[in-house]
mmCIF file of C-alpha atoms in Angstrom:
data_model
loop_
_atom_site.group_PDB
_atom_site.id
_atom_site.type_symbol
_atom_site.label_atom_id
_atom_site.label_comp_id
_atom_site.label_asym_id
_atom_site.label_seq_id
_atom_site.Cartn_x
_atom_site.Cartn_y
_atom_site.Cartn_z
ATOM 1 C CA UNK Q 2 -14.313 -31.532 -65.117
ATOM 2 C CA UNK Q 3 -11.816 -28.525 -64.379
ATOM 3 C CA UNK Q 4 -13.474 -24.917 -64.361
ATOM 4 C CA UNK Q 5 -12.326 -23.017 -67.432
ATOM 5 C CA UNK Q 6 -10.492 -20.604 -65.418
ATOM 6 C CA UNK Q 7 -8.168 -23.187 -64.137
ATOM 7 C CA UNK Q 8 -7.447 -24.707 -67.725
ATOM 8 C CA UNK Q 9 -6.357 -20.977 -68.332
ATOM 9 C CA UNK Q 10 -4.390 -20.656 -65.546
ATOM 10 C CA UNK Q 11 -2.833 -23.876 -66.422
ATOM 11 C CA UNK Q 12 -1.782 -23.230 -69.677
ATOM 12 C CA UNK Q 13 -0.976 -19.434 -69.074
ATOM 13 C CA UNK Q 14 1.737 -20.948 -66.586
ATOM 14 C CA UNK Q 15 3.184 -22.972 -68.949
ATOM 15 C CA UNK Q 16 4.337 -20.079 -71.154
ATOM 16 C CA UNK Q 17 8.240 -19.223 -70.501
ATOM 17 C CA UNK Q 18 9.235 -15.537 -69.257
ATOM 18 C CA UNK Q 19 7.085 -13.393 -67.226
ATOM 19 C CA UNK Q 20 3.407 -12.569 -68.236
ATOM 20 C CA UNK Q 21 2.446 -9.034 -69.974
ATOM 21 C CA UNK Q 22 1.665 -6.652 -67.318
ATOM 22 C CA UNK Q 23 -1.948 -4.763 -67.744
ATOM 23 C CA UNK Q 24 -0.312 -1.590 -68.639
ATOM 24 C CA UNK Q 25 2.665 -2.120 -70.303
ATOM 25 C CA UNK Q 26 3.715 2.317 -70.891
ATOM 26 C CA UNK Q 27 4.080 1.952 -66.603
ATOM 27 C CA UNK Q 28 7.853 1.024 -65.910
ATOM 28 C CA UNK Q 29 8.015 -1.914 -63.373
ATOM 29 C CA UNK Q 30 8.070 -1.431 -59.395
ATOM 30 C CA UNK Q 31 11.285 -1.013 -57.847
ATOM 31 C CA UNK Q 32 13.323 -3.181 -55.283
ATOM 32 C CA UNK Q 33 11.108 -2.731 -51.609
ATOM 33 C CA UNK Q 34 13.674 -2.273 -49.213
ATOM 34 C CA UNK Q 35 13.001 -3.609 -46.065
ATOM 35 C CA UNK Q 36 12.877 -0.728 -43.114
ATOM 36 C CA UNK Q 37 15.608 -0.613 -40.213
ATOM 37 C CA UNK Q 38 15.113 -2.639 -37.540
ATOM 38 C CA UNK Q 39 13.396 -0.484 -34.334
ATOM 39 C CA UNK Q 40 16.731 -0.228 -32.213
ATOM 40 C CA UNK Q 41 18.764 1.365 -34.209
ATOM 41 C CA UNK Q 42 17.110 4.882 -34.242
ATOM 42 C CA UNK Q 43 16.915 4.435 -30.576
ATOM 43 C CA UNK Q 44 20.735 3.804 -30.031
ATOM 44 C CA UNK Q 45 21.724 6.596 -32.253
ATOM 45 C CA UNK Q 46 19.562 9.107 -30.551
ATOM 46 C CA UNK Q 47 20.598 7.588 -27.184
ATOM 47 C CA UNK Q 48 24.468 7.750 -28.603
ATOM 48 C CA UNK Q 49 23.359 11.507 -29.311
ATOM 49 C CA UNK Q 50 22.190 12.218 -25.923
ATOM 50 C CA UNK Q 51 25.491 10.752 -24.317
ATOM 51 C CA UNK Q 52 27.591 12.877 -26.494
ATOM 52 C CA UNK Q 53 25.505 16.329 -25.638
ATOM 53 C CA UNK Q 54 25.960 15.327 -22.024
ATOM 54 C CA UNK Q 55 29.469 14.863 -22.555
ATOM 55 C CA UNK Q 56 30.183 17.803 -24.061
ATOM 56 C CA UNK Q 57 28.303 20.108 -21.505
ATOM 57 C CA UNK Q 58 30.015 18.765 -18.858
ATOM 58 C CA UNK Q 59 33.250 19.259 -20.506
ATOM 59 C CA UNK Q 60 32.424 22.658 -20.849
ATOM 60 C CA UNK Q 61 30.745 23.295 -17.165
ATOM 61 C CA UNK Q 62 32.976 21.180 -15.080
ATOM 62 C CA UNK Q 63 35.801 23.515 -12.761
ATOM 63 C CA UNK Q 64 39.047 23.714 -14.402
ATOM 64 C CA UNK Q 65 41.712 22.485 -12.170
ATOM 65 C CA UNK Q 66 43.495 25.474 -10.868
ATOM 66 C CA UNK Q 67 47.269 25.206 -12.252
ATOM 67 C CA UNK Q 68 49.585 24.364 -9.715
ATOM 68 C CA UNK Q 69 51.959 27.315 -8.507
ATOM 69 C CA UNK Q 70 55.146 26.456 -6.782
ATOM 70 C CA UNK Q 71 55.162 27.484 -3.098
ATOM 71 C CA UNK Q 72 57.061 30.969 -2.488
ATOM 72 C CA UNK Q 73 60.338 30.615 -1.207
ATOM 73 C CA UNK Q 74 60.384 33.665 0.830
ATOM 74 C CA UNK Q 75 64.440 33.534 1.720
ATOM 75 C CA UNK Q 76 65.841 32.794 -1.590
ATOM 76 C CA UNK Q 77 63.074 35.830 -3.308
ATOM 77 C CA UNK Q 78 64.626 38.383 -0.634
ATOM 78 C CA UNK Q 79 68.116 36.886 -0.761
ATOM 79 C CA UNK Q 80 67.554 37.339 -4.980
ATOM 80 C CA UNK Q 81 66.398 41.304 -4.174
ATOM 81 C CA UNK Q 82 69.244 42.506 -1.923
ATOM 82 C CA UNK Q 83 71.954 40.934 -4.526
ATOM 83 C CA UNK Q 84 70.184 42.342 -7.282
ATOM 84 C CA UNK Q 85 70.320 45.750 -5.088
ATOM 85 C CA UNK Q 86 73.928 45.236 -4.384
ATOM 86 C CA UNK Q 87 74.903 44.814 -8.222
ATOM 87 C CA UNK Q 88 72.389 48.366 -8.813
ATOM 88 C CA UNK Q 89 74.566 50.231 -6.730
ATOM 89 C CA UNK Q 90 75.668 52.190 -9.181
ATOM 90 C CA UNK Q 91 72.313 52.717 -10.909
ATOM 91 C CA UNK Q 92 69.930 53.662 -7.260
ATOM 92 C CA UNK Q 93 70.450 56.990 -5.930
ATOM 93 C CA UNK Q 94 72.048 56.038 -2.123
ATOM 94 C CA UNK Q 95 69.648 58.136 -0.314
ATOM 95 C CA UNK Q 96 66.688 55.798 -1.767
ATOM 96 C CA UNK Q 97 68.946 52.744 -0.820
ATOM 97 C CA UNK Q 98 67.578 52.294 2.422
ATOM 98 C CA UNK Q 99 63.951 52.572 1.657
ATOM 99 C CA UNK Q 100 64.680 49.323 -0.777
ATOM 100 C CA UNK Q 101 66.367 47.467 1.635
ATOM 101 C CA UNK Q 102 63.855 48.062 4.296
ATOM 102 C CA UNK Q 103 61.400 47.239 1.534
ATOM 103 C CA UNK Q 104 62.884 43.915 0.816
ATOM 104 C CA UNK Q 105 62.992 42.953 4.238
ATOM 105 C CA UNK Q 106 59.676 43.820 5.658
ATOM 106 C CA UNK Q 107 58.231 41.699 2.909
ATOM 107 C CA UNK Q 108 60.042 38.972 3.872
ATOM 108 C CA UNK Q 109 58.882 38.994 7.409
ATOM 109 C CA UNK Q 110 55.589 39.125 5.989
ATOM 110 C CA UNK Q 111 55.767 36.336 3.226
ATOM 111 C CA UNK Q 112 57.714 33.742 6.299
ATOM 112 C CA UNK Q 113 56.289 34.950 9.312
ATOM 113 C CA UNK Q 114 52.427 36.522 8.216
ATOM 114 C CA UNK Q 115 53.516 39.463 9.974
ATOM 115 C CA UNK Q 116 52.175 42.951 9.008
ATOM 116 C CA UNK Q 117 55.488 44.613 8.701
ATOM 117 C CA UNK Q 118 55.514 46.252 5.389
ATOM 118 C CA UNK Q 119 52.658 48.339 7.524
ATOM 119 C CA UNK Q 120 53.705 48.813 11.041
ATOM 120 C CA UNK Q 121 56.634 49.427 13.213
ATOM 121 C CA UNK Q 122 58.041 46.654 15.470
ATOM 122 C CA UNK Q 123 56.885 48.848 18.356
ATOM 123 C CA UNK Q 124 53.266 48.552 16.784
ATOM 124 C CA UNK Q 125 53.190 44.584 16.224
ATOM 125 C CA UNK Q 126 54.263 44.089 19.612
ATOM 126 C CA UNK Q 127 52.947 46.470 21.847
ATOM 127 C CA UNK Q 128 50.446 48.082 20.099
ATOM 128 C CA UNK Q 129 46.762 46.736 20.587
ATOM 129 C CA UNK Q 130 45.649 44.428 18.312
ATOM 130 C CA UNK Q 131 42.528 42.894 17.222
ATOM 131 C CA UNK Q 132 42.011 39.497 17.407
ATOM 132 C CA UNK Q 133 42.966 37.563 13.969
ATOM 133 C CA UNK Q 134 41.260 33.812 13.480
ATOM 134 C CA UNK Q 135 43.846 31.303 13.831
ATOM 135 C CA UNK Q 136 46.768 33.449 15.331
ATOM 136 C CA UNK Q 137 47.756 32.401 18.606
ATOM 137 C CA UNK Q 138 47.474 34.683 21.509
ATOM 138 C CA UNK Q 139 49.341 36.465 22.854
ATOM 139 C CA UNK Q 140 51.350 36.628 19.589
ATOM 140 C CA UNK Q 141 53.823 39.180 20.841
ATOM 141 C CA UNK Q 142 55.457 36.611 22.963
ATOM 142 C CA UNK Q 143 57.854 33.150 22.859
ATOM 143 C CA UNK Q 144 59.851 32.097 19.718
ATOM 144 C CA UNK Q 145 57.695 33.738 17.171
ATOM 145 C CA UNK Q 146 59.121 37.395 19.002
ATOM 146 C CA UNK Q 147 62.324 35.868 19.426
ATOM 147 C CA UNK Q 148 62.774 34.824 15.701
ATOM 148 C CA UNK Q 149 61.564 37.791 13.272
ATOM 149 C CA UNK Q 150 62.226 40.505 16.133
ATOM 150 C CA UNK Q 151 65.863 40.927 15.226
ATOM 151 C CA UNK Q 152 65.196 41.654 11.619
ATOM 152 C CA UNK Q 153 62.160 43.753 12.095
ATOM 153 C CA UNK Q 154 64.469 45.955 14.432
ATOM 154 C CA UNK Q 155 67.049 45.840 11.406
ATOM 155 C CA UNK Q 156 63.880 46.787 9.159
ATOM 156 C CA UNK Q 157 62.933 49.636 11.554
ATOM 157 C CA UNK Q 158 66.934 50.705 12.179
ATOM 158 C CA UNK Q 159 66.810 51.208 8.447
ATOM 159 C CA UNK Q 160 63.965 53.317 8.009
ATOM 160 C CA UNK Q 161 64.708 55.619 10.502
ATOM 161 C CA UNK Q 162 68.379 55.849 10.612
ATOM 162 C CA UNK Q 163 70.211 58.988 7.922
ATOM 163 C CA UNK Q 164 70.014 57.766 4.800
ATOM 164 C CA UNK Q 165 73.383 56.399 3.062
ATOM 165 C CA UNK Q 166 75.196 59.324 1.587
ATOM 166 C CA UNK Q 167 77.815 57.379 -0.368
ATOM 167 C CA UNK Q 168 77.760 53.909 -2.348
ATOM 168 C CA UNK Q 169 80.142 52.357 -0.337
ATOM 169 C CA UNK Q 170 77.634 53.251 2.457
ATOM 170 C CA UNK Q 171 74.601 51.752 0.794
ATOM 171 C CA UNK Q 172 76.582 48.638 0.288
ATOM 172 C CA UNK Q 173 77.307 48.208 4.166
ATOM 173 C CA UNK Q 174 73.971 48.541 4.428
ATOM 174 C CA UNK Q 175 73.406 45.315 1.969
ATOM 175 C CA UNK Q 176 76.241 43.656 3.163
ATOM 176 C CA UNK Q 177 74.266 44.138 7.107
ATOM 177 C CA UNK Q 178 71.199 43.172 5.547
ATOM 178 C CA UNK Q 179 72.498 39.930 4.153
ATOM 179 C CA UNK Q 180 73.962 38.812 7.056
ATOM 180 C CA UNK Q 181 70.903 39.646 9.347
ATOM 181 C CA UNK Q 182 69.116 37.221 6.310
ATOM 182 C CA UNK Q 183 71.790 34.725 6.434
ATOM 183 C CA UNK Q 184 70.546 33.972 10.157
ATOM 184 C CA UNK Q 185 67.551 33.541 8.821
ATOM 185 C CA UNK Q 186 68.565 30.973 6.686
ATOM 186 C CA UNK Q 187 65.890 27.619 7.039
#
């Protein structure tokens, strides 16, 4: 013989629909979701991390310096005594000379690293000098005297010599210095 709890367990499961909950004034229990599986908090954070690091090393890293074209130290002096000879006009002729001495000396600087905007030729090459790291010795000597001595000459000719009274004058004076440069032409 069946227990009489089964018999009502039997015929309660024959009844269609579902069976009366206990308290029917509760509303019925939602959907349970079913949680996120373990990795994928781990590969966001680690996706996180990645794109911090990326980002501070964007920001830290040394910026390329931007690429500057090499000085052309002929064609930028060549470009200064035209542009002086087309100011004629416009420059006073006594100041004439101090440009084109200007001009040149910075040339011999910018080809040659010589200090001529600052000395004499008489002081680069028989004046004592200290001893520079890299410049050979004795400097005053051989082709690098034989090349840039010319001009600096013209540089120091310039300086010291009257200043130009007239235009036509000053523009001798351009016209010399463009030659002497042409010579110098690489």
């Amino acid at each position: 013989m069946m227990p009489p709890s089964f018999s009502a367990c039997l015929l309660l499961a024959q009844f269609p629909g579902a069976s009366p909950l206990p308290h029917p004034e509760l509303p019925p229990p939602g959907a349970v979701e079913a949680p996120l599986p373990w990795w994928i908090p781990w590969a966001g954070g680690l996706a996180l991390l990645l794109l911090t690091g990326l980002t501070v090393w964007l920001l830290t890293r040394q910026k390329p310096l931007p690429v500057t074209p090499p000085r052309q130290p002929w064609s930028s002096a060549f470009r200064a005594l035209s542009d002086l000879r087309t100011r004629l006009a416009a420059i006073p002729p006594q100041e004439m000379s101090h440009r084109v001495s200007q001009v040149l000396r910075r040339y011999l600087q910018e080809r040659y690293a010589v200090p001529a905007p600052a000395r004499t030729t008489h002081e680069i090459f028989d004046g004592t000098r200290e001893r520079l790291p890299g410049v050979p010795i004795p400097r005053a000597q051989g082709v690098w005297r034989e090349r840039f001595e010319p001009v600096a000459r013209l540089c120091d000719d310039i300086s010291f010599m009257p200043a130009p009274h007239t235009q036509e004058e000053s523009a001798a004076l351009i016209d010399q210095a463009l030659a002497r440069l042409q010579e110098e032409k690489p």
